[in-house]
Amino acid sequence: MRRLPLLIAALLPLALAACGEPEDTRPGQPVKHRRAAFATILKAFEPMGKQLRDDRYEADKFLTHAKALAAAKDGPWQYFGADTNYPPTHATARVWSEPERFEADRQAFLKATDKLLQAAERRDEKEVKAAYEAVHDSCRTCHKAFKE
């Protein structure tokens, strides 16, 4: 009987691993590709926020990340096709039921990203902070409406 808790503790991680998210097995794996594209965006965006939050703005490094963000900004959108609302997506059905609003939020993100790159090229920390916040706000707005 004493071994039962030990056995349960040993098997629990295996059981939990089996409960993971489903894999994208659809042709072309659009959900997998858009999630990877969003991860690339985040990988460029997050270090900029860290610099600004920690009061460690380094114009050259910031510019490098801003360029990477600008290069990645168009990545996920092509993978929001009409038949891509299935697990493992975290997109809500509103993406497809409110396409005009989704497009408006996408355009706001793209414009904010362009302005962030322009601010980073000018190396004005105050302008960079405002432009960064605009991108952050555009992400938050879209996520509130269109992400679970």
Coordinates of C-alpha atoms in Angstrom, one line a residue:
M1 CA 0.0 0.0 0.0
R2 CA 2.9 2.4 0.7
R3 CA 4.0 2.0 -2.9
L4 CA 0.7 3.3 -4.3
P5 CA 1.4 7.0 -3.7
L6 CA 4.9 6.5 -5.3
L7 CA 3.4 4.8 -8.3
I8 CA 0.8 7.5 -8.7
A9 CA 3.4 10.2 -8.5
A10 CA 5.5 8.4 -11.1
L11 CA 2.6 7.9 -13.5
L12 CA 1.0 11.3 -13.1
P13 CA 3.4 13.2 -15.5
L14 CA 2.8 10.6 -18.2
A15 CA -1.0 10.9 -17.8
L16 CA -0.8 14.7 -18.0
A17 CA 1.4 14.6 -21.0
A18 CA -1.2 12.6 -22.8
C19 CA -3.8 15.3 -22.2
G20 CA -1.8 17.9 -24.2
E21 CA -3.0 20.0 -27.0
P22 CA -4.0 18.2 -30.3
E23 CA -1.5 18.4 -33.1
D24 CA -2.4 20.3 -36.3
T25 CA -2.7 17.4 -38.8
R26 CA -4.6 19.3 -41.5
P27 CA -3.0 19.7 -44.9
G28 CA -0.5 22.6 -44.8
Q29 CA -0.8 22.8 -41.0
P30 CA -2.1 26.4 -41.1
V31 CA -2.7 26.7 -37.3
K32 CA 0.8 25.4 -36.6
H33 CA 2.3 27.9 -39.1
R34 CA 0.5 30.9 -37.8
R35 CA 1.4 30.0 -34.2
A36 CA 5.0 29.7 -35.2
A37 CA 4.8 33.1 -37.0
F38 CA 3.3 34.7 -33.9
A39 CA 6.1 33.2 -31.8
T40 CA 8.6 34.8 -34.2
I41 CA 6.9 38.2 -33.7
L42 CA 7.0 37.7 -29.9
K43 CA 10.7 36.7 -30.1
A44 CA 11.5 40.1 -31.7
F45 CA 9.0 42.2 -29.6
E46 CA 9.6 40.9 -26.1
P47 CA 13.3 42.0 -25.8
M48 CA 12.3 45.5 -26.7
G49 CA 9.8 45.6 -23.9
K50 CA 12.4 44.3 -21.5
Q51 CA 14.8 47.0 -22.4
L52 CA 12.2 49.7 -21.9
R53 CA 10.8 48.2 -18.6
D54 CA 14.3 47.8 -17.2
D55 CA 15.4 51.3 -18.2
R56 CA 18.2 49.8 -20.3
Y57 CA 17.4 51.2 -23.7
E58 CA 20.2 50.4 -26.1
A59 CA 19.4 52.0 -29.5
D60 CA 21.4 49.6 -31.7
K61 CA 19.9 46.5 -30.1
F62 CA 16.5 47.9 -30.1
L63 CA 16.8 48.7 -33.8
T64 CA 17.9 45.2 -34.5
H65 CA 14.7 43.8 -32.8
A66 CA 12.5 46.4 -34.5
K67 CA 13.8 45.3 -37.8
A68 CA 13.2 41.7 -36.9
L69 CA 9.6 42.6 -35.9
A70 CA 9.1 44.5 -39.1
A71 CA 10.3 41.5 -41.1
A72 CA 8.0 39.1 -39.2
K73 CA 4.9 41.3 -39.0
D74 CA 3.2 39.8 -42.1
G75 CA 3.9 36.2 -41.1
P76 CA 0.8 34.9 -39.5
W77 CA -2.0 36.5 -41.5
Q78 CA -2.0 34.2 -44.5
Y79 CA -2.8 31.3 -42.2
F80 CA -6.2 32.6 -41.1
G81 CA -8.1 30.9 -44.0
A82 CA -11.8 30.1 -43.8
D83 CA -11.3 26.5 -42.8
T84 CA -8.7 27.1 -40.1
N85 CA -10.9 27.4 -37.0
Y86 CA -10.1 24.0 -35.4
P87 CA -8.1 22.7 -32.5
P88 CA -5.3 23.5 -31.6
T89 CA -6.2 27.1 -32.5
H90 CA -6.5 29.8 -29.8
A91 CA -8.4 32.1 -32.2
T92 CA -12.0 32.7 -31.4
A93 CA -14.8 32.3 -34.0
R94 CA -15.0 36.1 -34.1
V95 CA -12.0 36.1 -36.5
W96 CA -14.2 34.6 -39.1
S97 CA -17.6 36.1 -38.0
E98 CA -16.2 39.7 -37.8
P99 CA -13.6 39.8 -40.7
E100 CA -13.8 43.6 -41.1
R101 CA -12.9 44.2 -37.4
F102 CA -10.2 41.5 -37.6
E103 CA -8.7 43.2 -40.7
A104 CA -8.9 46.7 -39.0
D105 CA -7.0 45.3 -36.0
R106 CA -4.5 43.7 -38.3
Q107 CA -3.9 46.9 -40.1
A108 CA -3.5 48.8 -36.8
F109 CA -0.8 46.3 -35.8
L110 CA 1.0 46.7 -39.1
K111 CA 0.9 50.5 -39.0
A112 CA 2.1 50.5 -35.4
T113 CA 4.9 48.2 -36.2
D114 CA 6.0 50.4 -39.1
K115 CA 6.0 53.5 -36.8
L116 CA 8.0 51.6 -34.2
L117 CA 10.7 50.8 -36.7
Q118 CA 10.8 54.5 -37.8
A119 CA 11.1 55.6 -34.2
A120 CA 13.9 53.0 -33.6
E121 CA 15.7 54.3 -36.6
R122 CA 15.6 57.9 -35.2
R123 CA 16.9 56.5 -31.8
D124 CA 14.7 58.8 -29.8
E125 CA 13.9 56.9 -26.6
K126 CA 10.8 58.9 -25.8
E127 CA 9.4 58.4 -29.3
V128 CA 10.4 54.7 -29.1
K129 CA 8.6 54.2 -25.9
A130 CA 5.4 55.7 -27.3
A131 CA 5.7 53.7 -30.5
Y132 CA 6.3 50.5 -28.5
E133 CA 3.2 51.1 -26.4
A134 CA 1.2 51.6 -29.6
V135 CA 2.3 48.2 -30.9
H136 CA 1.6 46.6 -27.5
D137 CA -1.9 48.2 -27.4
S138 CA -2.7 46.9 -30.9
C139 CA -1.7 43.4 -29.8
R140 CA -3.7 43.6 -26.6
T141 CA -6.8 44.9 -28.5
C142 CA -6.7 42.1 -31.0
H143 CA -6.1 39.4 -28.4
K144 CA -9.0 40.6 -26.3
A145 CA -11.4 40.2 -29.2
F146 CA -9.9 37.4 -31.2
K147 CA -7.9 35.1 -28.9
E148 CA -9.0 32.6 -26.3

